[in-house]
CSV table of C-alpha atoms in Angstrom, one decimal:
chain,number,residue,atom,x,y,z
A,1,MET,CA,9.1,2.6,44.7
A,2,LEU,CA,12.3,3.8,43.1
A,3,THR,CA,13.4,7.3,43.7
A,4,PRO,CA,14.9,9.6,41.0
A,5,GLY,CA,18.5,8.7,40.3
A,6,GLN,CA,18.3,5.5,42.3
A,7,ILE,CA,19.2,3.3,39.4
A,8,THR,CA,22.9,4.2,38.8
A,9,LEU,CA,25.8,2.0,37.9
A,10,PHE,CA,27.7,-1.2,38.6
A,11,GLY,CA,25.0,-3.2,40.3
A,12,ARG,CA,24.0,-0.7,43.0
A,13,VAL,CA,20.4,-1.7,41.9
A,14,PRO,CA,19.6,-5.1,40.4
A,15,ILE,CA,19.1,-4.9,36.7
A,16,THR,CA,15.5,-6.2,37.1
A,17,ASP,CA,14.6,-2.8,38.6
A,18,ILE,CA,15.1,-1.3,35.2
A,19,LEU,CA,11.6,-2.8,34.5
A,20,SER,CA,10.0,-0.6,37.1
A,21,PRO,CA,7.3,1.8,35.8
A,22,ASN,CA,8.4,4.4,38.4
A,23,LEU,CA,11.7,5.5,36.9
A,24,GLU,CA,12.3,9.2,36.7
A,25,LYS,CA,12.0,10.5,33.1
A,26,LYS,CA,13.7,13.6,31.6
A,27,ALA,CA,14.9,14.6,28.2
A,28,THR,CA,18.5,14.8,27.3
A,29,ARG,CA,17.9,18.2,25.8
A,30,ASP,CA,16.7,19.4,29.2
A,31,GLY,CA,19.9,18.2,30.9
A,32,TYR,CA,21.9,20.0,28.3
A,33,GLY,CA,20.0,23.2,28.8
A,34,ALA,CA,20.3,23.2,32.6
A,35,ALA,CA,24.0,22.5,32.4
A,36,LEU,CA,24.5,25.4,30.0
A,37,VAL,CA,23.4,27.9,32.6
A,38,GLU,CA,25.8,26.4,35.1
A,39,ILE,CA,28.6,26.5,32.6
A,40,GLY,CA,27.8,30.1,31.8
A,41,ALA,CA,28.3,31.1,35.4
A,42,GLU,CA,31.6,29.3,35.6
A,43,ASN,CA,33.2,30.3,32.2
A,44,PRO,CA,32.6,33.8,30.8
A,45,LYS,CA,34.2,32.7,27.5
A,46,VAL,CA,31.2,30.4,26.7
A,47,VAL,CA,28.7,31.9,24.2
A,48,VAL,CA,25.6,30.2,22.8
A,49,LEU,CA,24.2,30.4,19.3
A,50,ASP,CA,20.8,29.2,18.2
A,51,ALA,CA,18.7,29.0,15.0
A,52,ASP,CA,15.5,30.4,16.3
A,53,LEU,CA,14.7,27.3,18.2
A,54,SER,CA,15.8,28.2,21.8
A,55,GLY,CA,12.6,27.0,23.3
A,56,SER,CA,13.0,23.6,21.8
A,57,THR,CA,16.8,23.2,22.1
A,58,LYS,CA,16.6,24.4,25.7
A,59,THR,CA,19.1,27.3,25.2
A,60,LYS,CA,16.4,29.8,26.2
A,61,LYS,CA,17.4,29.8,29.9
A,62,PHE,CA,20.9,30.7,29.0
A,63,SER,CA,19.7,33.5,26.7
A,64,GLU,CA,17.6,34.9,29.6
A,65,LYS,CA,20.5,34.6,32.1
A,66,TYR,CA,23.3,35.8,29.8
A,67,PRO,CA,21.6,37.8,27.0
A,68,ASP,CA,24.9,39.5,25.9
A,69,ARG,CA,26.4,36.0,25.3
A,70,PHE,CA,23.5,34.6,23.3
A,71,PHE,CA,23.1,35.0,19.5
A,72,ASN,CA,20.0,34.0,17.5
A,73,PHE,CA,20.7,33.5,13.8
A,74,GLY,CA,17.2,32.6,12.7
A,75,VAL,CA,16.7,29.7,10.3
A,76,ALA,CA,20.2,29.9,8.8
A,77,GLU,CA,22.2,27.0,10.2
A,78,GLN,CA,25.1,27.4,7.8
A,79,ASN,CA,25.6,30.9,9.1
A,80,LEU,CA,25.2,29.6,12.6
A,81,ILE,CA,28.1,27.2,12.3
A,82,GLY,CA,30.2,29.7,10.3
A,83,HIS,CA,29.8,32.3,12.9
A,84,ALA,CA,30.6,29.8,15.6
A,85,ALA,CA,33.9,29.2,13.8
A,86,GLY,CA,34.7,33.0,13.8
A,87,LEU,CA,33.9,33.3,17.5
A,88,ALA,CA,36.2,30.4,18.3
A,89,LEU,CA,39.0,32.1,16.3
A,90,SER,CA,38.4,35.1,18.6
A,91,GLY,CA,39.1,33.0,21.7
A,92,LEU,CA,35.6,32.3,22.8
A,93,ILE,CA,34.0,28.9,23.3
A,94,PRO,CA,30.9,28.8,21.1
A,95,VAL,CA,28.1,26.3,21.6
A,96,ALA,CA,25.8,26.1,18.6
A,97,SER,CA,22.4,24.5,18.8
A,98,SER,CA,19.7,23.5,16.3
A,99,PHE,CA,17.8,20.4,15.4
A,100,ALA,CA,20.2,17.6,14.5
A,101,MET,CA,18.8,17.4,10.9
A,102,PHE,CA,20.0,21.0,10.3
A,103,ALA,CA,23.0,21.2,12.5
A,104,SER,CA,24.6,18.1,10.9
A,105,GLY,CA,22.8,17.9,7.6
A,106,ARG,CA,22.3,21.4,6.2
A,107,ALA,CA,25.4,22.7,7.8
A,108,TRP,CA,27.7,19.8,7.1
A,109,GLU,CA,30.1,21.5,4.7
A,110,ILE,CA,30.6,24.4,7.0
A,111,LEU,CA,31.1,22.1,9.9
A,112,ARG,CA,33.7,20.2,7.9
A,113,ASN,CA,35.6,23.1,6.3
A,114,SER,CA,35.2,26.0,8.7
A,115,VAL,CA,35.2,24.2,12.0
A,116,CYS,CA,36.9,20.8,11.8
A,117,TYR,CA,39.5,21.4,9.1
A,118,PRO,CA,41.2,24.1,11.3
A,119,HIS,CA,40.2,22.1,14.4
A,120,LEU,CA,38.4,25.0,16.1
A,121,ASN,CA,37.0,24.9,19.6
A,122,VAL,CA,33.3,24.7,18.6
A,123,LYS,CA,30.6,22.6,20.2
A,124,VAL,CA,27.6,21.6,18.2
A,125,ALA,CA,24.7,20.5,20.4
A,126,ALA,CA,22.1,19.0,18.1
A,127,THR,CA,18.7,18.2,19.6
A,128,HIS,CA,15.7,16.3,18.2
A,129,ALA,CA,17.9,13.5,16.7
A,130,GLY,CA,16.4,10.2,15.5
A,131,ILE,CA,12.9,9.0,15.0
A,132,THR,CA,11.9,10.0,18.6
A,133,LEU,CA,11.5,13.6,17.2
A,134,GLY,CA,8.1,12.2,16.4
A,135,GLU,CA,5.3,13.9,14.6
A,136,ASP,CA,7.4,16.2,12.4
A,137,GLY,CA,8.2,13.1,10.3
A,138,ALA,CA,11.0,11.9,8.1
A,139,SER,CA,12.1,15.4,6.9
A,140,HIS,CA,13.2,16.3,10.4
A,141,GLN,CA,14.1,12.9,11.8
A,142,ILE,CA,17.8,12.5,11.0
A,143,ILE,CA,19.0,9.0,11.2
A,144,GLU,CA,22.3,9.7,9.5
A,145,ASP,CA,24.0,12.3,11.7
A,146,ILE,CA,26.3,9.9,13.5
A,147,ALA,CA,27.5,8.7,10.1
A,148,LEU,CA,27.9,12.3,8.9
A,149,THR,CA,29.8,13.5,11.9
A,150,ARG,CA,32.0,10.6,12.8
A,151,VAL,CA,33.5,10.5,9.3
A,152,ILE,CA,34.9,14.1,9.7
A,153,PRO,CA,38.5,14.0,10.9
A,154,GLY,CA,39.1,15.3,14.4
A,155,LEU,CA,35.4,15.7,15.3
A,156,THR,CA,34.4,14.1,18.6
A,157,VAL,CA,30.9,12.5,18.7
A,158,LEU,CA,29.1,12.1,21.9
A,159,VAL,CA,25.6,10.4,22.4
A,160,PRO,CA,24.5,10.6,26.1
A,161,ALA,CA,21.7,8.2,27.3
A,162,ASP,CA,19.8,10.4,29.8
A,163,TYR,CA,19.3,13.8,31.4
A,164,TYR,CA,22.3,13.5,33.8
A,165,HIS,CA,24.7,12.2,31.3
A,166,ALA,CA,23.7,14.9,28.8
A,167,ALA,CA,24.5,17.5,31.4
A,168,ALA,CA,27.8,15.8,32.1
A,169,ALA,CA,28.5,15.5,28.3
A,170,ILE,CA,28.2,19.3,27.6
A,171,LYS,CA,30.5,20.0,30.5
A,172,ALA,CA,33.0,17.5,29.2
A,173,ALA,CA,32.7,19.0,25.7
A,174,VAL,CA,33.3,22.6,26.9
A,175,ALA,CA,36.3,21.5,28.9
A,176,TYR,CA,37.8,19.7,25.8
A,177,ASN,CA,39.8,21.8,23.3
A,178,GLY,CA,38.5,20.9,19.9
A,179,PRO,CA,35.3,20.4,17.9
A,180,VAL,CA,32.5,18.3,19.4
A,181,TYR,CA,29.2,17.0,18.1
A,182,LEU,CA,26.7,16.3,20.9
A,183,ARG,CA,23.6,14.3,19.9
A,184,LEU,CA,20.5,15.0,22.0
A,185,GLY,CA,16.9,13.9,21.9
A,186,ARG,CA,13.4,15.3,22.3
A,187,PRO,CA,11.5,12.8,24.5
A,188,ASN,CA,11.6,12.2,28.2
A,189,VAL,CA,13.7,9.0,28.8
A,190,PRO,CA,14.3,7.0,32.0
A,191,SER,CA,17.3,8.1,34.1
A,192,ILE,CA,19.9,5.5,34.2
A,193,TYR,CA,22.6,7.7,35.7
A,194,GLY,CA,22.5,10.1,38.7
A,195,ALA,CA,24.0,13.6,39.2
A,196,GLY,CA,27.7,13.3,39.4
A,197,ASP,CA,28.2,10.1,37.5
A,198,ALA,CA,31.3,10.2,35.4
A,199,PHE,CA,31.4,11.1,31.7
A,200,THR,CA,34.7,10.9,29.9
A,201,ILE,CA,35.4,11.6,26.2
A,202,GLY,CA,36.7,8.4,24.9
A,203,GLY,CA,35.0,6.4,27.7
A,204,SER,CA,32.0,4.2,28.2
A,205,THR,CA,30.1,2.6,31.1
A,206,VAL,CA,29.7,-1.1,31.8
A,207,LEU,CA,26.2,-1.1,33.3
A,208,GLN,CA,26.2,-4.8,33.9
A,209,ARG,CA,28.5,-7.8,33.4
A,210,GLY,CA,27.1,-11.1,32.2
A,211,ASP,CA,28.5,-13.9,30.0
A,212,LYS,CA,28.4,-15.1,26.4
A,213,VAL,CA,26.5,-12.0,25.1
A,214,THR,CA,27.4,-8.3,25.1
A,215,PHE,CA,25.0,-5.5,24.3
A,216,ILE,CA,26.6,-2.1,23.2
A,217,ALA,CA,24.3,0.9,22.9
A,218,ALA,CA,24.2,4.7,22.8
A,219,GLY,CA,21.7,7.4,23.4
A,220,VAL,CA,18.0,6.5,24.0
A,221,MET,CA,18.8,2.9,23.0
A,222,VAL,CA,20.8,2.4,26.2
A,223,TYR,CA,17.7,2.1,28.2
A,224,GLU,CA,16.0,-0.1,25.6
A,225,ALA,CA,19.1,-2.4,25.5
A,226,PHE,CA,19.3,-2.5,29.3
A,227,LYS,CA,15.6,-3.3,29.6
A,228,ALA,CA,15.8,-6.0,26.9
A,229,ALA,CA,18.7,-7.6,28.8
A,230,ALA,CA,16.5,-7.6,31.9
A,231,LEU,CA,13.6,-9.2,30.0
A,232,ILE,CA,15.8,-11.8,28.4
A,233,GLU,CA,17.4,-12.7,31.8
A,234,LYS,CA,13.9,-13.0,33.3
A,235,GLU,CA,12.7,-15.3,30.4
A,236,ILE,CA,15.7,-17.6,29.7
A,237,GLY,CA,18.1,-16.9,32.6
A,238,GLN,CA,20.9,-15.4,30.3
A,239,LYS,CA,22.7,-12.6,32.0
A,240,ILE,CA,24.1,-10.1,29.5
A,241,THR,CA,26.9,-7.6,29.6
A,242,VAL,CA,25.5,-4.1,28.8
A,243,ILE,CA,27.8,-1.2,27.7
A,244,ASP,CA,26.8,2.4,27.3
A,245,ALA,CA,29.1,3.5,24.5
A,246,TYR,CA,28.3,7.2,24.9
A,247,SER,CA,31.6,8.3,23.3
A,248,VAL,CA,31.0,7.0,19.7
A,249,LYS,CA,34.1,8.8,18.5
A,250,PRO,CA,36.7,8.3,20.0
A,251,LEU,CA,35.3,4.8,20.8
A,252,ASP,CA,36.4,3.2,24.0
A,253,THR,CA,38.1,0.4,22.2
A,254,LYS,CA,39.8,-1.0,25.3
A,255,THR,CA,36.6,-1.6,27.2
A,256,ILE,CA,34.7,-3.0,24.1
A,257,LEU,CA,37.5,-5.4,23.3
A,258,ASN,CA,37.7,-6.5,26.9
A,259,GLU,CA,34.0,-7.0,27.4
A,260,THR,CA,33.6,-8.9,24.1
A,261,LYS,CA,36.6,-11.2,24.3
A,262,ASP,CA,34.6,-14.2,25.5
A,263,ALA,CA,31.3,-13.2,23.8
A,264,LYS,CA,29.6,-15.6,21.4
A,265,LEU,CA,27.3,-12.8,20.3
A,266,VAL,CA,27.7,-9.0,20.3
A,267,VAL,CA,24.6,-6.8,19.6
A,268,THR,CA,24.7,-3.0,19.0
A,269,PHE,CA,21.7,-0.7,19.5
A,270,GLU,CA,21.3,2.8,18.0
A,271,GLU,CA,18.4,5.1,17.0
A,272,HIS,CA,20.1,5.6,13.7
A,273,ASN,CA,20.6,3.9,10.4
A,274,VAL,CA,22.6,0.7,11.0
A,275,MET,CA,24.9,1.9,8.2
A,276,ALA,CA,27.9,3.9,9.4
A,277,GLY,CA,26.8,4.5,13.0
A,278,LEU,CA,27.7,2.9,16.3
A,279,GLY,CA,27.2,-0.6,15.0
A,280,SER,CA,29.6,0.1,12.1
A,281,ALA,CA,32.1,1.5,14.4
A,282,VAL,CA,32.0,-1.6,16.6
A,283,ALA,CA,32.1,-3.8,13.5
A,284,GLU,CA,35.2,-2.0,12.3
A,285,LEU,CA,36.9,-2.5,15.6
A,286,LEU,CA,36.0,-6.2,16.0
A,287,SER,CA,36.7,-7.2,12.5
A,288,ALA,CA,40.2,-5.7,12.8
A,289,GLU,CA,41.1,-6.9,16.3
A,290,GLN,CA,38.8,-9.6,17.6
A,291,PRO,CA,36.2,-11.0,15.2
A,292,ARG,CA,32.9,-11.9,16.8
A,293,ARG,CA,29.4,-12.6,15.6
A,294,LEU,CA,27.7,-9.2,15.5
A,295,HIS,CA,24.1,-8.2,15.1
A,296,ARG,CA,23.1,-4.5,14.6
A,297,VAL,CA,19.8,-3.1,15.9
A,298,GLY,CA,18.7,0.1,14.3
A,299,LEU,CA,16.9,1.4,11.3
A,300,ASN,CA,17.6,-0.9,8.4
A,301,ASP,CA,18.3,1.5,5.5
A,302,GLU,CA,14.9,3.2,5.8
A,303,PHE,CA,13.4,6.5,6.6
A,304,GLY,CA,11.3,7.4,9.6
A,305,GLN,CA,7.7,8.7,9.4
A,306,SER,CA,5.3,10.8,11.3
A,307,GLY,CA,4.0,9.5,14.6
A,308,ASP,CA,4.4,9.7,18.4
A,309,ALA,CA,7.8,8.5,19.7
A,310,PRO,CA,6.6,5.3,21.5
A,311,SER,CA,4.6,4.2,18.4
A,312,LEU,CA,7.6,4.7,16.1
A,313,MET,CA,10.0,2.9,18.5
A,314,LYS,CA,7.6,-0.1,18.4
A,315,HIS,CA,7.1,0.1,14.6
A,316,TYR,CA,10.8,0.0,13.9
A,317,LYS,CA,11.4,-2.6,16.6
A,318,LEU,CA,13.6,-0.4,18.7
A,319,ALA,CA,11.5,-0.7,21.8
A,320,ALA,CA,12.8,-3.4,24.2
A,321,GLU,CA,9.7,-5.6,24.1
A,322,THR,CA,9.7,-5.7,20.3
A,323,MET,CA,13.3,-6.8,20.1
A,324,VAL,CA,13.3,-9.5,22.7
A,325,PRO,CA,11.9,-12.5,20.6
A,326,ASP,CA,14.5,-12.0,17.9
A,327,LEU,CA,17.3,-11.5,20.4
A,328,ILE,CA,16.4,-14.7,22.2
A,329,THR,CA,16.5,-16.6,19.0
A,330,ARG,CA,19.9,-15.3,18.2
A,331,ILE,CA,21.2,-16.0,21.7
A,332,ARG,CA,20.0,-19.6,21.5
A,333,ALA,CA,21.5,-20.0,18.1
A,334,VAL,CA,25.0,-19.4,19.5
A,335,ASP,CA,24.6,-21.1,22.9
């Protein structure tokens, strides 16, 4: 039986162990919430803002530990981001949380004009992103937030894969001087990383090296891509390079170009519309520097719907098992 955190990086555990049912599972929003409390103890300039969702966004523990540094703005996300800008101007480091639909969608103009235009030191930690929000349905399941945020000049966009990397991501974001958008999820997801594994703005992680085929994923889709690679290797013997591109902006162009230079097929994976997200960022890079055959896995210009997260992942063919047949067909076509 695998122990929590045993699957880490660079071949310390064979990729086939990613198929184990005994992997530790925790939500990225929980990693963020736990790290916030640690950050609060280390840096008195950090303040946290929320939109009446602290139980869901996991900022509640920070509010209980540091009540004088926590501000609840109610269901008013534009005010939330605007006040975060003001607090940053006063020399504090505000971390603003809400559901991703509202933090990036409803508050987009304020984020653009009040935070990013003056390049203020504001961190937006947006939880419940993507279809894995589940039962609340399409109105709350944002599948456009990476597109909305990566297009804003100077805004860093981070999409961690698991609990441990989410904790590392908010620490990296707070240490960075500038606006950051951190995309987090609701569901418990398998832990790929362990405590202390590196997270660098502008970086990525090569989880496995193979040949001919390169998978590039972010967020909850890192596990699904990793698992799909294991299933494909088990079925047809093709070992696949797997990259966690957790820094969607700035993208780790050096690693992606290096790991795709001999690839006959590159596949991107995101819990997001395939338009203007991670897949588009990779397509822009490869088309300019190193053209390769590219397939993008994600939502194909369609909205989500109400349902539990596992069912929705299967319905939209984002779960590893549902992707494998098509991926094998594509791999064989370029072999």
